[in-house]
XYZ file of C-alpha atoms in Angstrom:
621
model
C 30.249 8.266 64.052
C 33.346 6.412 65.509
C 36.623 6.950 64.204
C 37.802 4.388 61.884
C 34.981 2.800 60.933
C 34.174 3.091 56.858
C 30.660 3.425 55.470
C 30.439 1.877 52.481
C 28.369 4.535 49.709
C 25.132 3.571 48.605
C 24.839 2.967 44.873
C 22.670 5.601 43.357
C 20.204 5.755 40.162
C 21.601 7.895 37.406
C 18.226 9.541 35.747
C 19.503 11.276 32.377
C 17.296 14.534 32.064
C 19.065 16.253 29.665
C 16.155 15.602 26.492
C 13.500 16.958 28.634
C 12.134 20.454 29.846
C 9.128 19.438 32.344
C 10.297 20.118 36.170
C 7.525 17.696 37.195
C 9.583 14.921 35.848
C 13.100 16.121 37.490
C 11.103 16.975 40.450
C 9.960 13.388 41.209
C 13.321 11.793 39.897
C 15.672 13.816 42.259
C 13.057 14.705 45.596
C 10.507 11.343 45.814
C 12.941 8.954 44.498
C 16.116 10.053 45.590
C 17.733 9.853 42.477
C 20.830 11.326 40.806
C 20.225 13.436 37.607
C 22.917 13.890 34.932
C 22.013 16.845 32.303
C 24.419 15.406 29.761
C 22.336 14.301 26.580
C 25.665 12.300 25.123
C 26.648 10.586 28.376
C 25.352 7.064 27.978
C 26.428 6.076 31.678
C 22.913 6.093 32.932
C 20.005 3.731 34.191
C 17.005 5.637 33.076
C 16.131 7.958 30.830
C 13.386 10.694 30.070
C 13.462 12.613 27.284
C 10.607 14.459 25.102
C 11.279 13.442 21.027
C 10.851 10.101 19.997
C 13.973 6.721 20.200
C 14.980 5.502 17.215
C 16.283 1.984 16.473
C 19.846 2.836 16.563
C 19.407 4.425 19.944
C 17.623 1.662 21.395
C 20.196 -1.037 19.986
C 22.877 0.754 21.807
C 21.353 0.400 25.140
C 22.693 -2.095 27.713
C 20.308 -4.363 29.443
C 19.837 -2.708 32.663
C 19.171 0.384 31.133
C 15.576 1.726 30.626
C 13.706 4.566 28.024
C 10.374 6.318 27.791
C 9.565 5.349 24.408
C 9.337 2.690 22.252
C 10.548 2.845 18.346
C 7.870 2.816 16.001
C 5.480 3.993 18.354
C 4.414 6.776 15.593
C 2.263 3.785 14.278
C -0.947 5.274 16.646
C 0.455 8.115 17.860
C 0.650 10.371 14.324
C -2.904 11.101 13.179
C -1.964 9.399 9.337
C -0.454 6.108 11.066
C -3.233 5.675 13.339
C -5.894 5.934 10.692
C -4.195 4.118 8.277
C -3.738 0.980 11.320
C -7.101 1.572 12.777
C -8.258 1.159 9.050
C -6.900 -2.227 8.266
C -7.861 -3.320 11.315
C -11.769 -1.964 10.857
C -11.619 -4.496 7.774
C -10.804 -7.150 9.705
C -13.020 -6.749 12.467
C -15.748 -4.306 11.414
C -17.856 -4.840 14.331
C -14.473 -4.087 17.042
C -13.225 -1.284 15.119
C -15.995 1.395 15.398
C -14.722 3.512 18.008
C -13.011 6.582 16.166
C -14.546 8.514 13.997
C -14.927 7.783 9.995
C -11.190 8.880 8.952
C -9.576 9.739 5.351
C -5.650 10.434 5.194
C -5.426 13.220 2.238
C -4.256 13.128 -0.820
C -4.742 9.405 -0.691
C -7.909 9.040 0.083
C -9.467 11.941 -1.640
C -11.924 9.502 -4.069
C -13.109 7.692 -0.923
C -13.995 11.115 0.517
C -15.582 12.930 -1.947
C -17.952 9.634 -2.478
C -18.714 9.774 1.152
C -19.173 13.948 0.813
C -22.839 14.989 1.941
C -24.735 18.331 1.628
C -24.332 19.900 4.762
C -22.142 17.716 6.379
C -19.152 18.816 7.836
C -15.582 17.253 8.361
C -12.814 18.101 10.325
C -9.594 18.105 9.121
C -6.228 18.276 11.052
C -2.391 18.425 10.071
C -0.784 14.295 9.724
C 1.815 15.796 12.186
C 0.843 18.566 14.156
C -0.186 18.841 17.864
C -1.963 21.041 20.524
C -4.860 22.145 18.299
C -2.154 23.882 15.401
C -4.084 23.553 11.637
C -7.464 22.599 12.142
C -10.178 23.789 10.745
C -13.525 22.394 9.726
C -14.803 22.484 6.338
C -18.115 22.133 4.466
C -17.248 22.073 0.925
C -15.013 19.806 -1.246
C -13.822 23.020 -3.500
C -12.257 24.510 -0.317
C -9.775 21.743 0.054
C -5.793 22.073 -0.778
C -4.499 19.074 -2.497
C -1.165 19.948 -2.047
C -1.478 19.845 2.176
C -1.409 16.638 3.483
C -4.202 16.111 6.113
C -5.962 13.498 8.254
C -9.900 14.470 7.757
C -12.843 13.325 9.928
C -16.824 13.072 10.529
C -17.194 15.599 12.571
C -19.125 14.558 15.780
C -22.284 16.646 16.142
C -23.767 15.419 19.014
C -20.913 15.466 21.587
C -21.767 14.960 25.641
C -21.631 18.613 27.251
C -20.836 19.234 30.718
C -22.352 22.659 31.527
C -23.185 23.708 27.869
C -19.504 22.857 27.349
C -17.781 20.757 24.934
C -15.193 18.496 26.647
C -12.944 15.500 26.194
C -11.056 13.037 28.776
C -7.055 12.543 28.991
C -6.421 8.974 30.013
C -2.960 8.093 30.878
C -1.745 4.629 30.309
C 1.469 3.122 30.901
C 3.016 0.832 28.291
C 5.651 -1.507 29.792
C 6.300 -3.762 27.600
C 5.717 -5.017 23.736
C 6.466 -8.644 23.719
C 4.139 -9.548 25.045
C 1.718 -6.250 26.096
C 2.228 -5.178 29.733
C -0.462 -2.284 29.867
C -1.675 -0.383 32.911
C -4.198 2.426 33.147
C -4.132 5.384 35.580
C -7.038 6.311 37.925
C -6.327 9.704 37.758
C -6.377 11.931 34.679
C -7.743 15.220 33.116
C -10.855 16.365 31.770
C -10.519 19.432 29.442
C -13.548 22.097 28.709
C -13.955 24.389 25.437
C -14.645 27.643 26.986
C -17.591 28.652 24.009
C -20.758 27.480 24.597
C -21.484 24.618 21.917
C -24.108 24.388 19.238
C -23.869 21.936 15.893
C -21.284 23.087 12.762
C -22.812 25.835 10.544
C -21.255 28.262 8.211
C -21.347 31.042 10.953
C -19.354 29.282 13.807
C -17.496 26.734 11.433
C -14.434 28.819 12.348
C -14.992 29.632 16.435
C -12.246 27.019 17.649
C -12.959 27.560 20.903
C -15.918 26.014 20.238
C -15.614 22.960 18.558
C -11.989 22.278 19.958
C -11.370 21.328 23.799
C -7.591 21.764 23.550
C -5.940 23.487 26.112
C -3.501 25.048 23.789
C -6.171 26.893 22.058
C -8.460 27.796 24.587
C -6.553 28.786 27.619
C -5.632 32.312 25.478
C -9.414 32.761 25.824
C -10.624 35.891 27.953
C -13.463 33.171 29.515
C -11.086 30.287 30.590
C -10.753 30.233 34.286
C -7.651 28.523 35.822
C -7.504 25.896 38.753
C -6.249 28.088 41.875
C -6.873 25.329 44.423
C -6.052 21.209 43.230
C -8.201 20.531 45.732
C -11.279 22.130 43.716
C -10.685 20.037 41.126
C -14.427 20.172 39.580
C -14.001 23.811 39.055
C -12.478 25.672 35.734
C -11.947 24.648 32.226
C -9.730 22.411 33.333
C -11.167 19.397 35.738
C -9.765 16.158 37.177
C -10.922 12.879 35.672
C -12.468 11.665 39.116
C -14.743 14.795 39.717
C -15.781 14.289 36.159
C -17.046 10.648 36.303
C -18.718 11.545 39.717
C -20.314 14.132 38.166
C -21.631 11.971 35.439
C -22.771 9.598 37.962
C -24.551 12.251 39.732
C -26.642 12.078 36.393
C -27.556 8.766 36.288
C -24.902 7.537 34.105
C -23.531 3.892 33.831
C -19.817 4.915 34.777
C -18.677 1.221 35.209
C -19.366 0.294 32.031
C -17.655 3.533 30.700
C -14.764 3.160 31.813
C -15.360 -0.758 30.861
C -15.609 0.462 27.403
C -12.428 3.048 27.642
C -10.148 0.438 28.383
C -11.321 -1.881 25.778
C -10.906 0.543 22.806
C -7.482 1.403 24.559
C -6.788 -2.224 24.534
C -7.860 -2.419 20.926
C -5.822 0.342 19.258
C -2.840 -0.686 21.087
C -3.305 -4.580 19.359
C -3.532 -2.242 16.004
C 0.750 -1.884 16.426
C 1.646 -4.740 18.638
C 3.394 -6.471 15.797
C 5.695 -3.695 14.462
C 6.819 -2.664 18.291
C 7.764 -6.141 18.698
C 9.353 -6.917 15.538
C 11.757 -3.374 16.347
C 12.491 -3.803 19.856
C 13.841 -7.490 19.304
C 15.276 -6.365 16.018
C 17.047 -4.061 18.222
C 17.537 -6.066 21.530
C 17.199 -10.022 20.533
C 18.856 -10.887 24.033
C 16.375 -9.368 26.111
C 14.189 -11.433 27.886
C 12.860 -9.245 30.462
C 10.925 -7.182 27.856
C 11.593 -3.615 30.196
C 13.922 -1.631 28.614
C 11.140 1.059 26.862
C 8.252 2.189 28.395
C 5.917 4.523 27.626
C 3.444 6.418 29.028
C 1.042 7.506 26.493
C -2.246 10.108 26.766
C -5.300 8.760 25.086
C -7.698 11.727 23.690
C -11.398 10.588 24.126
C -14.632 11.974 23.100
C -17.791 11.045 24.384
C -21.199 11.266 22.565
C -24.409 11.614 24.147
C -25.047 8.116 24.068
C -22.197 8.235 26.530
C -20.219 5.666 24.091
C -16.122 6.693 23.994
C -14.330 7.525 20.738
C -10.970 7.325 20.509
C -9.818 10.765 19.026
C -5.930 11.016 19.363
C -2.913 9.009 21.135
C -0.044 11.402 21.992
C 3.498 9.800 22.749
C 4.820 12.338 24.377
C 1.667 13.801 26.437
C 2.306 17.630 27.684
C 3.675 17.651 31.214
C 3.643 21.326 31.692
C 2.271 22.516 35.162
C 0.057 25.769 34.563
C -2.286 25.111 37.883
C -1.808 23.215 40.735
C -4.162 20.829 39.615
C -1.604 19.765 36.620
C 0.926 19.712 39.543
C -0.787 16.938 42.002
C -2.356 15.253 38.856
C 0.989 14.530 36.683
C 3.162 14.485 39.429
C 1.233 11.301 41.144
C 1.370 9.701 37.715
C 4.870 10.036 36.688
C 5.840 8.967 40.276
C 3.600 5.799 40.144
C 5.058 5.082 36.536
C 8.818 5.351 37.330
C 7.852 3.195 40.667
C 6.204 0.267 38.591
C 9.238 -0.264 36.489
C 11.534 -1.632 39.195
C 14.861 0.656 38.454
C 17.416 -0.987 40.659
C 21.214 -0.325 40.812
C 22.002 -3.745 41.437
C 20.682 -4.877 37.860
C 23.480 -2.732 36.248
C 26.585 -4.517 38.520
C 24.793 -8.179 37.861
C 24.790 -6.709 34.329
C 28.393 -6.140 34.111
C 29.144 -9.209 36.040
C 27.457 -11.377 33.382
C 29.470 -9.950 30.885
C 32.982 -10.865 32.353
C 31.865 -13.909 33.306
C 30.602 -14.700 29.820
C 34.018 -12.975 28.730
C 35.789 -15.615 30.741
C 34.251 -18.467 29.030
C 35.001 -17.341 25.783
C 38.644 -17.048 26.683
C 38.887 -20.471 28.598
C 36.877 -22.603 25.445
C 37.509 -20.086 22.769
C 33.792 -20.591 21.610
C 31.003 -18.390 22.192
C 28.029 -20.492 23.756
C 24.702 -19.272 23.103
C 21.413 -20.599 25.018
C 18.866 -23.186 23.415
C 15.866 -22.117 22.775
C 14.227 -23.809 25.870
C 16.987 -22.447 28.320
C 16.078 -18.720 26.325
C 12.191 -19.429 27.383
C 13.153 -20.672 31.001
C 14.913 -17.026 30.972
C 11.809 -15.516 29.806
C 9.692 -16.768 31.997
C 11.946 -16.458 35.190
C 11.991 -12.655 34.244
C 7.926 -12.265 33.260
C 7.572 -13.768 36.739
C 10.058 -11.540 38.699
C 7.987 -8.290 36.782
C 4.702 -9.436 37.748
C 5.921 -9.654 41.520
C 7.215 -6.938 41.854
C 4.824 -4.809 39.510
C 1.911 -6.163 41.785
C 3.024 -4.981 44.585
C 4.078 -1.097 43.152
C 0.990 -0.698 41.047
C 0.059 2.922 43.133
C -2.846 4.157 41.129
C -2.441 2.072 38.479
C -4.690 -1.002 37.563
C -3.390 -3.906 34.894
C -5.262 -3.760 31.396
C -3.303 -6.760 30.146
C -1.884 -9.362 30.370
C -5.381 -10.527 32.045
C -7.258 -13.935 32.293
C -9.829 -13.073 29.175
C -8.297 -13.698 25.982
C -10.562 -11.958 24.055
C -7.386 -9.692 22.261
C -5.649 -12.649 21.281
C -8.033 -12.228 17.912
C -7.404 -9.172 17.316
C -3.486 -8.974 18.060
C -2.983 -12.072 15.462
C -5.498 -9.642 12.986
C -3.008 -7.265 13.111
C -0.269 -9.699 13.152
C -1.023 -11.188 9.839
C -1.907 -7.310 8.377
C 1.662 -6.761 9.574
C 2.575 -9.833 7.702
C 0.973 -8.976 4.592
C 1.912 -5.733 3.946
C 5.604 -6.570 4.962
C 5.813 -9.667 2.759
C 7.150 -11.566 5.845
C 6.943 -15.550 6.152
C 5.168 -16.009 3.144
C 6.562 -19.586 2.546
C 4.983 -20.285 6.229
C 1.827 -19.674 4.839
C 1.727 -21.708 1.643
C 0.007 -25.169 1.661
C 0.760 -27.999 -0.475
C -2.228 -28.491 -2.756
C -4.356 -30.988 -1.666
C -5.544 -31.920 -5.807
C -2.317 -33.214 -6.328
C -1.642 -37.261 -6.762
C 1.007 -39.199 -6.861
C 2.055 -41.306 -10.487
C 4.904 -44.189 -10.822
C 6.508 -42.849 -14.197
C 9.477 -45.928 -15.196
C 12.352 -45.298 -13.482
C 14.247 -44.482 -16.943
C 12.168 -42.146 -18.062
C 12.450 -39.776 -14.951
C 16.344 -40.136 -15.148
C 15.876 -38.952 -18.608
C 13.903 -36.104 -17.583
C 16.057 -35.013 -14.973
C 18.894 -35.487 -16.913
C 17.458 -33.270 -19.638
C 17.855 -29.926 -17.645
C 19.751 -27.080 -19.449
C 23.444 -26.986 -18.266
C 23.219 -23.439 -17.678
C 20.522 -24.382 -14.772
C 22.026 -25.529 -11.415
C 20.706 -28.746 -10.676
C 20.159 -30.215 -6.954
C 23.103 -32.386 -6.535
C 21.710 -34.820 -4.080
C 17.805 -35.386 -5.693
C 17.184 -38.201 -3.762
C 16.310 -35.533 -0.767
C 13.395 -34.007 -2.203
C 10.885 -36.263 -4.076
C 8.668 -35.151 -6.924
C 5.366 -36.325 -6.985
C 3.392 -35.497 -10.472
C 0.330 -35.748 -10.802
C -1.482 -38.882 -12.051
C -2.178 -39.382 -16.170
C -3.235 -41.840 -19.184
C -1.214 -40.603 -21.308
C -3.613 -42.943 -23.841
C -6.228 -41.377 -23.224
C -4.952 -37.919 -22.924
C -2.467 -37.337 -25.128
C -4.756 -35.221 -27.581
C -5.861 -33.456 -24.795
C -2.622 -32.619 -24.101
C -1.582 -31.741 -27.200
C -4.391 -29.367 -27.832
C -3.757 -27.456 -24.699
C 0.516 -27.345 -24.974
C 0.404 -23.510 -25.235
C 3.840 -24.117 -27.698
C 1.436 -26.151 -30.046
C -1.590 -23.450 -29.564
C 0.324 -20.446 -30.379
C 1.803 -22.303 -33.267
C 5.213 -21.894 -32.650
C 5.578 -25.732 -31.206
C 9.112 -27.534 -32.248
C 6.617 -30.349 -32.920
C 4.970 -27.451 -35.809
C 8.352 -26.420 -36.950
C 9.365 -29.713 -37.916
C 6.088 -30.985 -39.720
C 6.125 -28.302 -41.519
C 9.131 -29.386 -43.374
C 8.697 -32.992 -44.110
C 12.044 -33.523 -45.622
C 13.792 -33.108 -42.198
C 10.595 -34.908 -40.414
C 11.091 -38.256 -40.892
C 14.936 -37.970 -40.147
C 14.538 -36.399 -37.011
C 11.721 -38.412 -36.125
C 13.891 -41.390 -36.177
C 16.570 -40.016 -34.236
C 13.948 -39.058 -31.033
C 12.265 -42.712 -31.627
C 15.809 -44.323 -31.309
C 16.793 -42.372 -28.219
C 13.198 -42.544 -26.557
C 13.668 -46.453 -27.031
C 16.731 -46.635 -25.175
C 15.953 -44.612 -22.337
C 12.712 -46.518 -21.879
C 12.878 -50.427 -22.141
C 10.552 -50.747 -19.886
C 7.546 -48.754 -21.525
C 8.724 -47.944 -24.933
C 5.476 -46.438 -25.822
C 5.449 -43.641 -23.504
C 8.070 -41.363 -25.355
C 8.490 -43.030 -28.658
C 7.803 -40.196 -30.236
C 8.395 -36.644 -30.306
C 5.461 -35.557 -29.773
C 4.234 -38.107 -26.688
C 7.870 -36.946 -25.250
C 7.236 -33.199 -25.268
C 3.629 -33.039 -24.313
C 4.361 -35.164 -21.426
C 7.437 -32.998 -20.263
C 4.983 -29.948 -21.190
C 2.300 -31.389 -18.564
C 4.615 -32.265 -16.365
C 5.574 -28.524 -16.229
C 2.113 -26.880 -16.044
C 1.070 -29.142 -13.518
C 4.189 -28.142 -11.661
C 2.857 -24.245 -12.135
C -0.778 -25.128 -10.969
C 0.246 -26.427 -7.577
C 3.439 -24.095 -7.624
C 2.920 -23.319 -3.633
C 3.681 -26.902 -3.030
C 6.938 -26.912 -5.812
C 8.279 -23.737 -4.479
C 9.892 -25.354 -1.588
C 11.921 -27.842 -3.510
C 15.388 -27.507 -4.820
C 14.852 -28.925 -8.056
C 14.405 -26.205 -10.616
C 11.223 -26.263 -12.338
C 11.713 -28.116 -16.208
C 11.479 -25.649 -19.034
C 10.746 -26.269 -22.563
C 13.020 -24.524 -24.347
C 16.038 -26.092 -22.518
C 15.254 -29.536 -22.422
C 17.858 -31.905 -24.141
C 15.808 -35.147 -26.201
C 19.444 -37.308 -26.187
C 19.899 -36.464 -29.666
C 22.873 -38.296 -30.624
C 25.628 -35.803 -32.386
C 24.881 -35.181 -36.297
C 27.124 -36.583 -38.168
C 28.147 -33.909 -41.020
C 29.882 -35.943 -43.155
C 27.039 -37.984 -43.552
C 25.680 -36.937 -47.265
C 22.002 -37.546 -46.697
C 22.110 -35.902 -43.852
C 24.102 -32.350 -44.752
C 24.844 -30.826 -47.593
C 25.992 -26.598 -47.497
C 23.559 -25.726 -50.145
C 20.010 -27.194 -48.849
C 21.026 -26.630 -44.753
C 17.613 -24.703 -43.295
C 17.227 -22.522 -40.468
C 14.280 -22.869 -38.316
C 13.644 -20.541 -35.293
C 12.713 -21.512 -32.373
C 11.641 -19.181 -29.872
C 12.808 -19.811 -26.491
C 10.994 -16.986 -23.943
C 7.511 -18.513 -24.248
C 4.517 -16.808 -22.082
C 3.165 -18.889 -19.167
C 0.495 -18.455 -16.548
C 0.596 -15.269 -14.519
C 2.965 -16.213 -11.497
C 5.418 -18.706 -13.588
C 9.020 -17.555 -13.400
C 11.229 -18.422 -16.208
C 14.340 -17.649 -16.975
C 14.714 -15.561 -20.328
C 17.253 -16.263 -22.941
C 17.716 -15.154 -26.081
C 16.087 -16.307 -29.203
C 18.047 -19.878 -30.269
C 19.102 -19.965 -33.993
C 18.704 -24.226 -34.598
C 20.127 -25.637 -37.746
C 18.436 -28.932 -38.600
C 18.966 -30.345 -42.276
């Protein structure tokens, strides 16, 4: 190199390693990627990160933009054996005849009733810790008396009539790579692991119910078995207990199996139980990161557990988050090694995204400064952003895929369905945009009450209520009436009069005051309403007409909700009474003065809210 001349240092990746204890992932970080790996958990000065326990919200909302994690927050929703029951559950509702790939499941103590109705003579169910992994708790079981309570498990049908390679039980490890939420970016591995219980099978009986290495393909429990035999060479990957996912299928194609439309099938349940959480992931990550519009900073690569039967149909058994990257053979060497470089690969880590990073944010700091406002995007610049960035991922993604193949987004949208099922289950049990939801009713018509008489009725709201100050926003239709021809009707069905504790009761009952009073409400009725005197000339006409106006307000509440005029009520309505006079002999006298309660929290329709007060003491002479 000539003297004087300055190279300029390359910018390198900082890979935070410090959470995890696989070699196969610092391996491929630091030698096939040339990237620099920092061991300090708490330094937050990095681009990527691995690490082996779960990301919570907090963590994620601390991230900067250009940085990137292997796991999403709430990703427990299919990846603990409760939360992917409970999802793949609600989902099974919805779409009984998509949902019926995994095995009948009960989450304990909950759903004890539902299991001991479904409990069969000689049937057996398997039942596994709610939080446990590698084959730690389970046990099959035969009889409902043998079941703890107190233990929370996950139980399920056990599967009697399994595929067997060799005499051998067996299930497949699939590895797909989630790389984004919102919307799904999801890509499947063609390599992957086929695991072997090292006990020749035969169907669940009360003399092998208890031989795990039997009815359990877990590595955990059956490499400590004197029979398992260990992968010496990855390049006899059909041999051992533990077998590569390609030899596998070619050996089930050697048998005259369909292994196109297995693996057809695979991804679509994968597809499937992914749609079963869509809705949470996204509602956390953008919770946590509203100003990302690439959609990249968690990934995850995930290790579906699947069974086949000898039907050759897949069941989805487990989804593990954090998939064991140990490296026991050479086998699990070239196998996980090939996937974790092909995952890190398809994400696009560059060190130029953190400087334009930083650069944005001075720049943006500078504007702030200069107009002393802090401009935010419109909604269509935010979607131009999205779209720029979707577009820059699928180029680049496209052209890094290695062994990977895209599940989604893809040209059939057949999971639209289900990913707006569990959208609206999300929804539901959340109690989110419920107002979006609600529909005017349709029963409703419109009636032209005199103009008088609805100032009257708006002006009779209790004081204590807050009134819309501007009405003339929000028009109230009510529904059309004779009031003629329906008046008994009306009066019949005013649950006041039914109940018997109607004002209109109270005061007939005593006719001295009747007749008084009466006059006073005719009086006041006729000055409100010159133009139709005869709709509230009387006490009765005027309450049974604010009474239906009220119910029929409650009946079509979804379409009332929305207004800011608080519903009438009863009990607070005003009649413009003029003020008693007390000096007036007939009209008050200490001696003969009565008291007549009126009750003022009156029971409605299931639904109604009113607002409670307590009970009114009214003196009327």
């Amino acid at each position: 190199m000539e003297e004087g001349v300055i190279t300029k240092k390359r910018p390198r990746i900082v890979c935070n390693v410090g959470d995890t204890k696989y070699e196969v992932v610092k391996h491929v970080a630091a030698k096939c990627l040339g990237w620099h790996l920092t061991d300090d958990f708490l330094d937050d000065n990095w681009d990527i990160e691995w690490t082996d326990n779960s990301v919570s919200p907090d963590k994620l909302s601390k991230m900067r933009q250009y940085q990137k994690i292997n796991h999403f927050p709430g990703m427990y929703g299919i990846c603990k054996k409760n939360y992917l029951a409970w999802n793949l559950n609600r989902m099974c509702k919805l779409f009984p005849n998509d949902y019926n790939f995994y095995p009948k499941t009960w989450v304990l103590p909950g759903d004890w009733i539902d299991l001991k109705s479904s409990w069969t003579k000689n049937k057996f169910f398997i039942f596994k810790p709610e939080a446990s992994s590698q084959g730690r708790g389970i046990f099959l079981k035969n009889k409902l008396e043998d079941i703890n309570l107190n233990e929370r498990f996950v139980a399920q049908e056990y599967l009697k009539d399994p595929l067997l390679i060799d005499g051998l039980k067996f299930d497949l490890r699939i590895y797909v790579l989630l790389a984004g939420c919102n919307p799904l970016r999801v890509y499947i591995h063609d390599q992957g692991l086929v695991r072997l219980a090292t006990e020749g099978f035969s169907p669940p009986n009360i003399h092998n119910m208890n031989n795990m290495c039997m009815h359990l393909t877990n590595y955990a429990v059956n490499k400590n078995n004197s029979k398992f035999v260990f992968n010496e060479d990855s390049d006899a990957d059909d041999i051992g207990h533990k077998r590569s996912l390609s030899s596998t299928l070619s050996y089930l194609q050697e048998q005259g199996y369909d292994i196109e439309a297995l693996m057809k099938s695979i991804e679509d349940i994968i597809m499937k139980t992914l749609c079963s959480v869509q809705p949470y992931l996204a509602h956390l990550y953008k919770s946590c990161q509203p100003e990302d519009y690439s959609n990249s900073m968690c990934f995850e690569l995930l290790g579906f557990d699947v069974i086949l039967d000898k039907n050759l149909k897949p069941w989805v058994l487990e989804v593990n988050h954090s998939p064991s990257f140990s490296t026991d053979s050479p086998l699990d060497w070239k196998v996980k090694k090939k996937i974790i470089k092909d995952s890190l690969e398809l994400l696009g880590v560059m060190a130029k995204n953190r400087k334009k990073y930083f650069l944005e944010r001075k720049a943006g700091a500078m504007k702030r400064a200069l107009t002393g406002k802090n401009i935010k995007e419109t909604k269509e610049q935010r979607e131009e952003m999205m779209a720029i960035a979707q577009s820059e991922r699928d180029k680049w993604e496209n052209s890094h895929l290695g062994g990977f193949r895209k599940l989604y987004p893809c040209e059939d949208e057949k999971y639209e369905v289900f990913i707006k099922g569990a959208n609206d289950i999300y929804t539901e049990l959340t109690g989110t945009n419920k107002n979006r939801l609600r529909k005017p009713s349709e029963s409703s018509q419109p009636i032209n009450l005199p103009k008088p008489a609805k100032n009257s009725i708006f002006k009779s709201a209790s004081p204590t209520v807050i009134v819309n100050k501007n009405p003339n926003k929000t028009s109230v239709i009510f529904p059309d009436i004779n009031l003629d021809r329906y008046l008994p009707h009306l009066l019949t069905e005013d649950p006041l009069y039914k109940n018997d504790i109607s004002p209109i009761t109270a005061l007939k009952k005593d006719p001295q005051t009747k007749n008084k009073h009466e006059n006073i409400l005719i009086r006041s009725a006729k000055a409100d309403t010159l133009a139709r005197p005869d709709i509230l000339e009387t006490y009765e006409n005027r309450l049974s007409l604010v009474q239906h106006i009220q119910e029929a307000i409650y009946r079509s509440n979804t379409k009332y909700k929305m207004l800011e005029t608080p519903v009438l009520q009863i009990h607070s309505i005003k009649l413009n009474m003029p003020p008693i006079k007390h000096h007036e002999p007939d009209f008050f006298n200490g001696k003969n003065m009565k008291k007549i309660i009126i009750p003022t929290k009156i029971r409605f329709p299931d639904g109604v809210f009113l607002q409670e007060r307590k009970t009114l003491n009214q003196k009327i002479v």
